[in-house]
mmCIF file with all atom_site columns, C-alpha atoms in Angstrom:
data_model
loop_
_atom_site.group_PDB
_atom_site.id
_atom_site.type_symbol
_atom_site.label_atom_id
_atom_site.label_alt_id
_atom_site.label_comp_id
_atom_site.label_asym_id
_atom_site.label_entity_id
_atom_site.label_seq_id
_atom_site.pdbx_PDB_ins_code
_atom_site.Cartn_x
_atom_site.Cartn_y
_atom_site.Cartn_z
_atom_site.occupancy
_atom_site.B_iso_or_equiv
_atom_site.pdbx_formal_charge
_atom_site.auth_seq_id
_atom_site.auth_comp_id
_atom_site.auth_asym_id
_atom_site.auth_atom_id
_atom_site.pdbx_PDB_model_num
ATOM 1   C CA . ASP A 1 1   ? 0.000   0.000  0.000  1.00 64.00 ? 1375 ASP A CA 1
ATOM 2   C CA . ALA A 1 2   ? 1.273   3.472  -0.871 1.00 82.00 ? 1376 ALA A CA 1
ATOM 3   C CA . GLY A 1 3   ? 0.087   4.992  2.367  1.00 95.00 ? 1377 GLY A CA 1
ATOM 4   C CA . VAL A 1 4   ? -1.659  8.330  2.630  1.00 97.00 ? 1378 VAL A CA 1
ATOM 5   C CA . ILE A 1 5   ? -0.795  10.520 -0.331 1.00 97.00 ? 1379 ILE A CA 1
ATOM 6   C CA . GLN A 1 6   ? -0.756  14.303 -0.123 1.00 98.00 ? 1380 GLN A CA 1
ATOM 7   C CA . SER A 1 7   ? -0.163  16.881 -2.806 1.00 97.00 ? 1381 SER A CA 1
ATOM 8   C CA . PRO A 1 8   ? 1.506   19.175 -3.307 1.00 98.00 ? 1382 PRO A CA 1
ATOM 9   C CA . ARG A 1 9   ? 4.375   18.546 -0.907 1.00 97.00 ? 1383 ARG A CA 1
ATOM 10  C CA . HIS A 1 10  ? 5.312   22.211 -0.927 1.00 97.00 ? 1384 HIS A CA 1
ATOM 11  C CA . GLU A 1 11  ? 3.252   25.243 -1.825 1.00 98.00 ? 1385 GLU A CA 1
ATOM 12  C CA . VAL A 1 12  ? 4.353   28.854 -1.895 1.00 98.00 ? 1386 VAL A CA 1
ATOM 13  C CA . THR A 1 13  ? 1.701   31.426 -2.630 1.00 97.00 ? 1387 THR A CA 1
ATOM 14  C CA . GLU A 1 14  ? 0.959   35.083 -2.149 1.00 97.00 ? 1388 GLU A CA 1
ATOM 15  C CA . MET A 1 15  ? -1.472  36.475 0.334  1.00 97.00 ? 1389 MET A CA 1
ATOM 16  C CA . GLY A 1 16  ? -4.995  36.552 -1.045 1.00 97.00 ? 1390 GLY A CA 1
ATOM 17  C CA . GLN A 1 17  ? -4.576  33.594 -3.358 1.00 98.00 ? 1391 GLN A CA 1
ATOM 18  C CA . GLU A 1 18  ? -6.635  30.424 -3.127 1.00 98.00 ? 1392 GLU A CA 1
ATOM 19  C CA . VAL A 1 19  ? -4.825  27.301 -1.973 1.00 98.00 ? 1393 VAL A CA 1
ATOM 20  C CA . THR A 1 20  ? -6.062  23.745 -2.387 1.00 98.00 ? 1394 THR A CA 1
ATOM 21  C CA . LEU A 1 21  ? -4.434  20.839 -0.614 1.00 98.00 ? 1395 LEU A CA 1
ATOM 22  C CA . ARG A 1 22  ? -5.228  17.285 -1.645 1.00 98.00 ? 1396 ARG A CA 1
ATOM 23  C CA . CYS A 1 23  ? -5.283  13.970 0.144  1.00 98.00 ? 1397 CYS A CA 1
ATOM 24  C CA . LYS A 1 24  ? -5.792  10.375 -0.906 1.00 98.00 ? 1398 LYS A CA 1
ATOM 25  C CA . PRO A 1 25  ? -6.409  8.151  2.123  1.00 97.00 ? 1399 PRO A CA 1
ATOM 26  C CA . ILE A 1 26  ? -5.434  4.515  2.411  1.00 96.00 ? 1400 ILE A CA 1
ATOM 27  C CA . SER A 1 27  ? -7.896  2.313  0.553  1.00 96.00 ? 1401 SER A CA 1
ATOM 28  C CA . GLY A 1 28  ? -10.474 0.816  2.887  1.00 94.00 ? 1402 GLY A CA 1
ATOM 29  C CA . HIS A 1 29  ? -10.067 3.425  5.599  1.00 94.00 ? 1403 HIS A CA 1
ATOM 30  C CA . ASN A 1 30  ? -13.322 5.147  6.485  1.00 92.00 ? 1404 ASN A CA 1
ATOM 31  C CA . SER A 1 31  ? -12.047 8.018  8.638  1.00 92.00 ? 1405 SER A CA 1
ATOM 32  C CA . LEU A 1 32  ? -10.006 10.978 7.420  1.00 94.00 ? 1406 LEU A CA 1
ATOM 33  C CA . PHE A 1 33  ? -8.419  13.769 9.428  1.00 94.00 ? 1407 PHE A CA 1
ATOM 34  C CA . TRP A 1 34  ? -6.870  17.127 8.505  1.00 96.00 ? 1408 TRP A CA 1
ATOM 35  C CA . TYR A 1 35  ? -4.284  18.615 10.875 1.00 95.00 ? 1409 TYR A CA 1
ATOM 36  C CA . ARG A 1 36  ? -2.184  21.751 10.905 1.00 96.00 ? 1410 ARG A CA 1
ATOM 37  C CA . GLN A 1 37  ? 1.194   21.974 12.609 1.00 96.00 ? 1411 GLN A CA 1
ATOM 38  C CA . THR A 1 38  ? 3.142   25.088 13.569 1.00 94.00 ? 1412 THR A CA 1
ATOM 39  C CA . MET A 1 39  ? 5.890   25.725 16.066 1.00 91.00 ? 1413 MET A CA 1
ATOM 40  C CA . MET A 1 40  ? 3.655   28.002 18.089 1.00 90.00 ? 1414 MET A CA 1
ATOM 41  C CA . ARG A 1 41  ? 0.473   25.934 18.209 1.00 89.00 ? 1415 ARG A CA 1
ATOM 42  C CA . GLY A 1 42  ? 1.724   22.400 17.733 1.00 90.00 ? 1416 GLY A CA 1
ATOM 43  C CA . LEU A 1 43  ? -0.440  19.826 15.971 1.00 91.00 ? 1417 LEU A CA 1
ATOM 44  C CA . GLU A 1 44  ? -4.058  20.909 15.702 1.00 91.00 ? 1418 GLU A CA 1
ATOM 45  C CA . LEU A 1 45  ? -6.991  18.866 14.437 1.00 91.00 ? 1419 LEU A CA 1
ATOM 46  C CA . LEU A 1 46  ? -8.919  20.926 11.888 1.00 94.00 ? 1420 LEU A CA 1
ATOM 47  C CA . ILE A 1 47  ? -11.658 18.562 10.766 1.00 93.00 ? 1421 ILE A CA 1
ATOM 48  C CA . TYR A 1 48  ? -12.390 14.883 10.525 1.00 90.00 ? 1422 TYR A CA 1
ATOM 49  C CA . PHE A 1 49  ? -14.659 12.822 8.296  1.00 93.00 ? 1423 PHE A CA 1
ATOM 50  C CA . ASN A 1 50  ? -16.238 9.437  8.809  1.00 91.00 ? 1424 ASN A CA 1
ATOM 51  C CA . ASN A 1 51  ? -17.628 7.634  5.764  1.00 93.00 ? 1425 ASN A CA 1
ATOM 52  C CA . ASN A 1 52  ? -17.110 10.852 3.747  1.00 94.00 ? 1426 ASN A CA 1
ATOM 53  C CA . VAL A 1 53  ? -19.286 12.887 6.128  1.00 94.00 ? 1427 VAL A CA 1
ATOM 54  C CA . PRO A 1 54  ? -17.757 15.740 8.152  1.00 93.00 ? 1428 PRO A CA 1
ATOM 55  C CA . ILE A 1 55  ? -18.194 14.829 11.809 1.00 89.00 ? 1429 ILE A CA 1
ATOM 56  C CA . ASP A 1 56  ? -16.456 17.677 13.595 1.00 87.00 ? 1430 ASP A CA 1
ATOM 57  C CA . ASP A 1 57  ? -15.128 20.849 11.993 1.00 91.00 ? 1431 ASP A CA 1
ATOM 58  C CA . SER A 1 58  ? -14.789 22.852 15.186 1.00 88.00 ? 1432 SER A CA 1
ATOM 59  C CA . GLY A 1 59  ? -11.047 23.058 14.653 1.00 90.00 ? 1433 GLY A CA 1
ATOM 60  C CA . MET A 1 60  ? -11.366 24.915 11.361 1.00 94.00 ? 1434 MET A CA 1
ATOM 61  C CA . PRO A 1 61  ? -9.984  28.344 12.235 1.00 88.00 ? 1435 PRO A CA 1
ATOM 62  C CA . GLU A 1 62  ? -12.142 30.556 10.064 1.00 87.00 ? 1436 GLU A CA 1
ATOM 63  C CA . ASP A 1 63  ? -14.608 30.620 7.213  1.00 92.00 ? 1437 ASP A CA 1
ATOM 64  C CA . ARG A 1 64  ? -11.662 30.983 4.889  1.00 96.00 ? 1438 ARG A CA 1
ATOM 65  C CA . PHE A 1 65  ? -11.019 27.287 5.459  1.00 97.00 ? 1439 PHE A CA 1
ATOM 66  C CA . SER A 1 66  ? -13.197 24.601 3.917  1.00 97.00 ? 1440 SER A CA 1
ATOM 67  C CA . ALA A 1 67  ? -12.818 20.852 3.454  1.00 98.00 ? 1441 ALA A CA 1
ATOM 68  C CA . LYS A 1 68  ? -14.601 18.343 1.288  1.00 97.00 ? 1442 LYS A CA 1
ATOM 69  C CA . MET A 1 69  ? -14.594 14.623 0.820  1.00 97.00 ? 1443 MET A CA 1
ATOM 70  C CA . PRO A 1 70  ? -16.543 13.853 -2.360 1.00 97.00 ? 1444 PRO A CA 1
ATOM 71  C CA . ASN A 1 71  ? -15.705 10.146 -2.211 1.00 96.00 ? 1445 ASN A CA 1
ATOM 72  C CA . ALA A 1 72  ? -13.845 7.611  -0.119 1.00 95.00 ? 1446 ALA A CA 1
ATOM 73  C CA . SER A 1 73  ? -10.579 8.104  -1.971 1.00 96.00 ? 1447 SER A CA 1
ATOM 74  C CA . PHE A 1 74  ? -10.182 11.864 -2.088 1.00 97.00 ? 1448 PHE A CA 1
ATOM 75  C CA . SER A 1 75  ? -10.357 14.921 0.132  1.00 98.00 ? 1449 SER A CA 1
ATOM 76  C CA . THR A 1 76  ? -9.430  18.575 -0.255 1.00 98.00 ? 1450 THR A CA 1
ATOM 77  C CA . LEU A 1 77  ? -8.668  21.370 2.156  1.00 98.00 ? 1451 LEU A CA 1
ATOM 78  C CA . LYS A 1 78  ? -9.113  24.813 0.661  1.00 98.00 ? 1452 LYS A CA 1
ATOM 79  C CA . ILE A 1 79  ? -8.016  28.174 1.988  1.00 97.00 ? 1453 ILE A CA 1
ATOM 80  C CA . GLN A 1 80  ? -9.525  31.212 0.308  1.00 97.00 ? 1454 GLN A CA 1
ATOM 81  C CA . PRO A 1 81  ? -8.152  33.816 0.623  1.00 96.00 ? 1455 PRO A CA 1
ATOM 82  C CA . SER A 1 82  ? -4.851  32.728 2.126  1.00 97.00 ? 1456 SER A CA 1
ATOM 83  C CA . GLU A 1 83  ? -2.986  34.818 4.702  1.00 97.00 ? 1457 GLU A CA 1
ATOM 84  C CA . PRO A 1 84  ? 0.620   34.695 5.975  1.00 97.00 ? 1458 PRO A CA 1
ATOM 85  C CA . ARG A 1 85  ? -0.562  33.275 9.322  1.00 96.00 ? 1459 ARG A CA 1
ATOM 86  C CA . ASP A 1 86  ? -1.825  30.192 7.448  1.00 97.00 ? 1460 ASP A CA 1
ATOM 87  C CA . SER A 1 87  ? 1.774   29.174 6.817  1.00 98.00 ? 1461 SER A CA 1
ATOM 88  C CA . ALA A 1 88  ? 2.190   25.744 8.375  1.00 97.00 ? 1462 ALA A CA 1
ATOM 89  C CA . VAL A 1 89  ? 2.556   22.058 7.592  1.00 98.00 ? 1463 VAL A CA 1
ATOM 90  C CA . TYR A 1 90  ? -0.801  20.485 6.830  1.00 98.00 ? 1464 TYR A CA 1
ATOM 91  C CA . PHE A 1 91  ? -1.167  16.769 7.455  1.00 97.00 ? 1465 PHE A CA 1
ATOM 92  C CA . CYS A 1 92  ? -3.835  14.401 6.293  1.00 97.00 ? 1466 CYS A CA 1
ATOM 93  C CA . ALA A 1 93  ? -4.374  11.124 8.143  1.00 95.00 ? 1467 ALA A CA 1
ATOM 94  C CA . SER A 1 94  ? -6.696  8.180  7.680  1.00 94.00 ? 1468 SER A CA 1
ATOM 95  C CA . SER A 1 95  ? -7.779  5.333  9.918  1.00 92.00 ? 1469 SER A CA 1
ATOM 96  C CA . PRO A 1 96  ? -9.768  2.131  9.437  1.00 90.00 ? 1470 PRO A CA 1
ATOM 97  C CA . GLY A 1 97  ? -12.452 3.213  11.867 1.00 81.00 ? 1471 GLY A CA 1
ATOM 98  C CA . ALA A 1 98  ? -13.784 6.037  13.965 1.00 72.00 ? 1472 ALA A CA 1
ATOM 99  C CA . GLY A 1 99  ? -12.809 6.249  17.576 1.00 64.00 ? 1473 GLY A CA 1
ATOM 100 C CA . GLY A 1 100 ? -9.704  6.137  19.680 1.00 64.00 ? 1474 GLY A CA 1
ATOM 101 C CA . LEU A 1 101 ? -9.100  2.428  19.139 1.00 71.00 ? 1475 LEU A CA 1
ATOM 102 C CA . TYR A 1 102 ? -7.941  2.935  15.599 1.00 81.00 ? 1476 TYR A CA 1
ATOM 103 C CA . GLU A 1 103 ? -4.436  3.859  14.573 1.00 87.00 ? 1477 GLU A CA 1
ATOM 104 C CA . GLN A 1 104 ? -4.138  6.940  12.402 1.00 91.00 ? 1478 GLN A CA 1
ATOM 105 C CA . TYR A 1 105 ? -1.833  6.820  9.400  1.00 94.00 ? 1479 TYR A CA 1
ATOM 106 C CA . PHE A 1 106 ? -0.373  10.176 8.507  1.00 95.00 ? 1480 PHE A CA 1
ATOM 107 C CA . GLY A 1 107 ? 0.687   11.438 5.122  1.00 97.00 ? 1481 GLY A CA 1
ATOM 108 C CA . PRO A 1 108 ? 3.982   13.242 4.482  1.00 96.00 ? 1482 PRO A CA 1
ATOM 109 C CA . GLY A 1 109 ? 2.357   16.654 4.835  1.00 97.00 ? 1483 GLY A CA 1
ATOM 110 C CA . THR A 1 110 ? 2.126   19.772 2.687  1.00 98.00 ? 1484 THR A CA 1
ATOM 111 C CA . ARG A 1 111 ? 4.354   22.655 3.695  1.00 98.00 ? 1485 ARG A CA 1
ATOM 112 C CA . LEU A 1 112 ? 2.462   25.848 2.923  1.00 98.00 ? 1486 LEU A CA 1
ATOM 113 C CA . THR A 1 113 ? 4.151   29.222 2.821  1.00 98.00 ? 1487 THR A CA 1
ATOM 114 C CA . VAL A 1 114 ? 2.032   32.314 2.294  1.00 98.00 ? 1488 VAL A CA 1
ATOM 115 C CA . THR A 1 115 ? 4.000   35.469 1.569  1.00 97.00 ? 1489 THR A CA 1
ATOM 116 C CA . LEU B 2 1   ? -11.599 14.965 26.666 1.00 57.00 ? 311  LEU B CA 1
ATOM 117 C CA . ALA B 2 2   ? -8.961  14.017 29.172 1.00 64.00 ? 312  ALA B CA 1
ATOM 118 C CA . LYS B 2 3   ? -6.006  16.367 29.212 1.00 81.00 ? 313  LYS B CA 1
ATOM 119 C CA . THR B 2 4   ? -2.510  14.938 29.171 1.00 89.00 ? 314  THR B CA 1
ATOM 120 C CA . THR B 2 5   ? 0.702   16.284 30.688 1.00 92.00 ? 315  THR B CA 1
ATOM 121 C CA . GLN B 2 6   ? 4.155   15.191 29.574 1.00 95.00 ? 316  GLN B CA 1
ATOM 122 C CA . PRO B 2 7   ? 7.679   16.501 30.127 1.00 96.00 ? 317  PRO B CA 1
ATOM 123 C CA . ILE B 2 8   ? 8.634   18.998 27.442 1.00 95.00 ? 318  ILE B CA 1
ATOM 124 C CA . SER B 2 9   ? 11.976  17.369 26.718 1.00 97.00 ? 319  SER B CA 1
ATOM 125 C CA . MET B 2 10  ? 14.311  14.559 27.729 1.00 97.00 ? 320  MET B CA 1
ATOM 126 C CA . ASP B 2 11  ? 17.892  13.681 26.920 1.00 97.00 ? 321  ASP B CA 1
ATOM 127 C CA . SER B 2 12  ? 19.389  10.208 26.819 1.00 97.00 ? 322  SER B CA 1
ATOM 128 C CA . TYR B 2 13  ? 22.389  8.317  25.530 1.00 97.00 ? 323  TYR B CA 1
ATOM 129 C CA . GLU B 2 14  ? 22.512  5.508  23.035 1.00 97.00 ? 324  GLU B CA 1
ATOM 130 C CA . GLY B 2 15  ? 21.859  2.105  24.547 1.00 97.00 ? 325  GLY B CA 1
ATOM 131 C CA . GLN B 2 16  ? 19.926  3.401  27.531 1.00 97.00 ? 326  GLN B CA 1
ATOM 132 C CA . GLU B 2 17  ? 16.318  2.646  28.356 1.00 97.00 ? 327  GLU B CA 1
ATOM 133 C CA . VAL B 2 18  ? 14.082  5.711  28.189 1.00 98.00 ? 328  VAL B CA 1
ATOM 134 C CA . ASN B 2 19  ? 10.854  6.065  30.124 1.00 98.00 ? 329  ASN B CA 1
ATOM 135 C CA . ILE B 2 20  ? 8.446   8.883  29.281 1.00 97.00 ? 330  ILE B CA 1
ATOM 136 C CA . THR B 2 21  ? 5.562   9.370  31.678 1.00 96.00 ? 331  THR B CA 1
ATOM 137 C CA . CYS B 2 22  ? 2.246   10.954 30.779 1.00 95.00 ? 332  CYS B CA 1
ATOM 138 C CA . SER B 2 23  ? -0.282  12.154 33.343 1.00 94.00 ? 333  SER B CA 1
ATOM 139 C CA . HIS B 2 24  ? -3.995  11.935 32.538 1.00 91.00 ? 334  HIS B CA 1
ATOM 140 C CA . ASN B 2 25  ? -5.801  12.425 35.825 1.00 90.00 ? 335  ASN B CA 1
ATOM 141 C CA . ASN B 2 26  ? -9.228  12.839 34.234 1.00 87.00 ? 336  ASN B CA 1
ATOM 142 C CA . ILE B 2 27  ? -9.139  9.700  32.122 1.00 88.00 ? 337  ILE B CA 1
ATOM 143 C CA . ALA B 2 28  ? -12.585 8.211  31.561 1.00 85.00 ? 338  ALA B CA 1
ATOM 144 C CA . THR B 2 29  ? -13.629 4.597  31.779 1.00 86.00 ? 339  THR B CA 1
ATOM 145 C CA . ASN B 2 30  ? -13.867 4.224  28.008 1.00 82.00 ? 340  ASN B CA 1
ATOM 146 C CA . ASP B 2 31  ? -10.582 5.977  27.229 1.00 85.00 ? 341  ASP B CA 1
ATOM 147 C CA . TYR B 2 32  ? -7.609  4.253  25.667 1.00 88.00 ? 342  TYR B CA 1
ATOM 148 C CA . ILE B 2 33  ? -4.046  5.537  25.856 1.00 91.00 ? 343  ILE B CA 1
ATOM 149 C CA . THR B 2 34  ? -2.148  5.894  22.604 1.00 92.00 ? 344  THR B CA 1
ATOM 150 C CA . TRP B 2 35  ? 1.406   7.009  21.875 1.00 95.00 ? 345  TRP B CA 1
ATOM 151 C CA . TYR B 2 36  ? 2.695   8.464  18.619 1.00 96.00 ? 346  TYR B CA 1
ATOM 152 C CA . GLN B 2 37  ? 6.207   9.300  17.460 1.00 97.00 ? 347  GLN B CA 1
ATOM 153 C CA . GLN B 2 38  ? 7.078   12.148 15.116 1.00 97.00 ? 348  GLN B CA 1
ATOM 154 C CA . PHE B 2 39  ? 10.385  12.627 13.332 1.00 96.00 ? 349  PHE B CA 1
ATOM 155 C CA . PRO B 2 40  ? 11.307  16.016 11.860 1.00 91.00 ? 350  PRO B CA 1
ATOM 156 C CA . SER B 2 41  ? 9.573   16.741 8.563  1.00 89.00 ? 351  SER B CA 1
ATOM 157 C CA . GLN B 2 42  ? 7.309   13.699 8.894  1.00 94.00 ? 352  GLN B CA 1
ATOM 158 C CA . GLY B 2 43  ? 3.811   13.018 10.134 1.00 95.00 ? 353  GLY B CA 1
ATOM 159 C CA . PRO B 2 44  ? 3.265   11.274 13.481 1.00 95.00 ? 354  PRO B CA 1
ATOM 160 C CA . ARG B 2 45  ? 3.483   7.499  13.538 1.00 95.00 ? 355  ARG B CA 1
ATOM 161 C CA . PHE B 2 46  ? 1.568   5.177  15.860 1.00 93.00 ? 356  PHE B CA 1
ATOM 162 C CA . ILE B 2 47  ? 3.767   3.399  18.393 1.00 95.00 ? 357  ILE B CA 1
ATOM 163 C CA . ILE B 2 48  ? 1.559   1.609  20.897 1.00 95.00 ? 358  ILE B CA 1
ATOM 164 C CA . GLN B 2 49  ? -1.867  1.623  22.526 1.00 92.00 ? 359  GLN B CA 1
ATOM 165 C CA . GLY B 2 50  ? -3.222  0.204  25.755 1.00 92.00 ? 360  GLY B CA 1
ATOM 166 C CA . TYR B 2 51  ? -6.062  0.238  28.235 1.00 92.00 ? 361  TYR B CA 1
ATOM 167 C CA . LYS B 2 52  ? -4.562  -1.205 31.411 1.00 91.00 ? 362  LYS B CA 1
ATOM 168 C CA . THR B 2 53  ? -1.561  -3.079 32.828 1.00 90.00 ? 363  THR B CA 1
ATOM 169 C CA . LYS B 2 54  ? 1.186   -3.644 30.284 1.00 96.00 ? 364  LYS B CA 1
ATOM 170 C CA . VAL B 2 55  ? 1.372   -3.779 26.527 1.00 95.00 ? 365  VAL B CA 1
ATOM 171 C CA . THR B 2 56  ? 4.502   -4.656 24.573 1.00 96.00 ? 366  THR B CA 1
ATOM 172 C CA . ASN B 2 57  ? 5.291   -4.685 20.886 1.00 95.00 ? 367  ASN B CA 1
ATOM 173 C CA . GLU B 2 58  ? 8.454   -4.779 18.822 1.00 93.00 ? 368  GLU B CA 1
ATOM 174 C CA . VAL B 2 59  ? 9.082   -1.076 19.361 1.00 92.00 ? 369  VAL B CA 1
ATOM 175 C CA . ALA B 2 60  ? 8.108   -0.224 22.923 1.00 97.00 ? 370  ALA B CA 1
ATOM 176 C CA . SER B 2 61  ? 6.296   -1.137 26.105 1.00 97.00 ? 371  SER B CA 1
ATOM 177 C CA . LEU B 2 62  ? 3.449   0.739  27.712 1.00 97.00 ? 372  LEU B CA 1
ATOM 178 C CA . PHE B 2 63  ? 2.897   0.517  31.452 1.00 97.00 ? 373  PHE B CA 1
ATOM 179 C CA . ILE B 2 64  ? -0.441  1.590  32.903 1.00 97.00 ? 374  ILE B CA 1
ATOM 180 C CA . PRO B 2 65  ? -1.056  1.447  36.674 1.00 96.00 ? 375  PRO B CA 1
ATOM 181 C CA . ALA B 2 66  ? -4.329  0.259  38.119 1.00 95.00 ? 376  ALA B CA 1
ATOM 182 C CA . ASP B 2 67  ? -5.767  3.756  38.584 1.00 95.00 ? 377  ASP B CA 1
ATOM 183 C CA . ARG B 2 68  ? -4.913  4.601  34.921 1.00 94.00 ? 378  ARG B CA 1
ATOM 184 C CA . LYS B 2 69  ? -4.158  8.214  35.856 1.00 94.00 ? 379  LYS B CA 1
ATOM 185 C CA . SER B 2 70  ? -0.770  7.983  34.219 1.00 95.00 ? 380  SER B CA 1
ATOM 186 C CA . SER B 2 71  ? 1.087   5.850  31.732 1.00 96.00 ? 381  SER B CA 1
ATOM 187 C CA . THR B 2 72  ? 4.742   5.262  30.909 1.00 97.00 ? 382  THR B CA 1
ATOM 188 C CA . LEU B 2 73  ? 6.166   4.648  27.469 1.00 98.00 ? 383  LEU B CA 1
ATOM 189 C CA . SER B 2 74  ? 9.348   2.618  27.699 1.00 98.00 ? 384  SER B CA 1
ATOM 190 C CA . LEU B 2 75  ? 11.861  2.544  24.838 1.00 97.00 ? 385  LEU B CA 1
ATOM 191 C CA . PRO B 2 76  ? 14.516  -0.131 25.351 1.00 94.00 ? 386  PRO B CA 1
ATOM 192 C CA . ARG B 2 77  ? 18.110  0.576  24.332 1.00 93.00 ? 387  ARG B CA 1
ATOM 193 C CA . VAL B 2 78  ? 17.508  3.761  22.365 1.00 97.00 ? 388  VAL B CA 1
ATOM 194 C CA . SER B 2 79  ? 19.575  4.725  19.361 1.00 96.00 ? 389  SER B CA 1
ATOM 195 C CA . LEU B 2 80  ? 20.245  8.053  17.684 1.00 97.00 ? 390  LEU B CA 1
ATOM 196 C CA . SER B 2 81  ? 17.347  7.361  15.332 1.00 95.00 ? 391  SER B CA 1
ATOM 197 C CA . ASP B 2 82  ? 14.909  7.425  18.256 1.00 96.00 ? 392  ASP B CA 1
ATOM 198 C CA . THR B 2 83  ? 15.391  11.186 18.521 1.00 97.00 ? 393  THR B CA 1
ATOM 199 C CA . ALA B 2 84  ? 11.862  12.447 17.942 1.00 97.00 ? 394  ALA B CA 1
ATOM 200 C CA . VAL B 2 85  ? 8.817   13.973 19.586 1.00 97.00 ? 395  VAL B CA 1
ATOM 201 C CA . TYR B 2 86  ? 6.590   11.531 21.458 1.00 97.00 ? 396  TYR B CA 1
ATOM 202 C CA . TYR B 2 87  ? 2.904   12.279 21.978 1.00 95.00 ? 397  TYR B CA 1
ATOM 203 C CA . CYS B 2 88  ? 0.557   10.744 24.522 1.00 93.00 ? 398  CYS B CA 1
ATOM 204 C CA . LEU B 2 89  ? -3.132  10.784 23.622 1.00 89.00 ? 399  LEU B CA 1
ATOM 205 C CA . VAL B 2 90  ? -6.144  9.736  25.639 1.00 86.00 ? 400  VAL B CA 1
ATOM 206 C CA . GLY B 2 91  ? -9.422  9.160  23.911 1.00 79.00 ? 401  GLY B CA 1
ATOM 207 C CA . ASP B 2 92  ? -12.750 7.453  23.906 1.00 67.00 ? 402  ASP B CA 1
ATOM 208 C CA . GLY B 2 93  ? -12.820 3.980  22.439 1.00 55.00 ? 403  GLY B CA 1
ATOM 209 C CA . THR B 2 94  ? -16.203 4.669  20.902 1.00 55.00 ? 404  THR B CA 1
ATOM 210 C CA . GLY B 2 95  ? -16.919 6.467  17.672 1.00 48.00 ? 405  GLY B CA 1
ATOM 211 C CA . GLY B 2 96  ? -16.366 10.162 17.290 1.00 51.00 ? 406  GLY B CA 1
ATOM 212 C CA . PHE B 2 97  ? -12.961 10.244 18.913 1.00 57.00 ? 407  PHE B CA 1
ATOM 213 C CA . LYS B 2 98  ? -11.488 13.704 18.571 1.00 63.00 ? 408  LYS B CA 1
ATOM 214 C CA . THR B 2 99  ? -7.725  13.569 18.502 1.00 69.00 ? 409  THR B CA 1
ATOM 215 C CA . ILE B 2 100 ? -5.941  16.070 20.695 1.00 76.00 ? 410  ILE B CA 1
ATOM 216 C CA . PHE B 2 101 ? -2.174  16.126 20.387 1.00 82.00 ? 411  PHE B CA 1
ATOM 217 C CA . GLY B 2 102 ? -0.484  17.974 23.214 1.00 82.00 ? 412  GLY B CA 1
ATOM 218 C CA . ALA B 2 103 ? 2.960   19.505 23.063 1.00 86.00 ? 413  ALA B CA 1
ATOM 219 C CA . GLY B 2 104 ? 4.611   16.103 23.276 1.00 94.00 ? 414  GLY B CA 1
ATOM 220 C CA . THR B 2 105 ? 8.003   15.168 24.707 1.00 97.00 ? 415  THR B CA 1
ATOM 221 C CA . ARG B 2 106 ? 11.050  15.975 22.653 1.00 97.00 ? 416  ARG B CA 1
ATOM 222 C CA . LEU B 2 107 ? 13.548  13.139 23.150 1.00 98.00 ? 417  LEU B CA 1
ATOM 223 C CA . PHE B 2 108 ? 17.131  13.776 22.168 1.00 97.00 ? 418  PHE B CA 1
ATOM 224 C CA . VAL B 2 109 ? 19.429  10.765 22.053 1.00 97.00 ? 419  VAL B CA 1
ATOM 225 C CA . LYS B 2 110 ? 23.137  11.485 22.186 1.00 97.00 ? 420  LYS B CA 1
ATOM 226 C CA . ALA B 2 111 ? 26.027  9.301  21.087 1.00 95.00 ? 421  ALA B CA 1
#
């Protein structure tokens, strides 16, 4: 298995531009998580899906952030418009079930820089 | 969600056993304890999970006392490649688990 796939691996954009991050979870996993990691705030859960349905998006910082999961093999995290404070590493993770019993498999992350 | 407290950092030498303790005084009956490891420029990786007593796998051991208010991750004979951040998570074993990663413990292994 290829593991969780994220693209792009690096993204540099200017303030005000739209940014779309992509994630392909491990086949057969029914839960998907988006995280953001910065030095100041650590690893924060933004949103998680179960069976393609958003379960909890309380971690999404603002309306500028949105996430979709149109099918079991693809998810996007969009930031529009982007701001310098959005610069961070964004991780996608998937797990074979919902709940704390299930191991989460993380992707390599997307390093976003907003200038 | 139960809050966890871990030391911010620890130093060790190659070949030593390292024990990292996590406090979770408000752990609930349904909660499991899970540890993740994160290397620089990588996503976290699952290490071990337990509910009570002791769990051991090929990477580590997890010790959980009877009151479950703390847990200890034990790494036997660490090497330089074990330098990483280690996170302790406590969460509900039922559906809807919301993952909260604390600050973690930064382990630095020296030669």
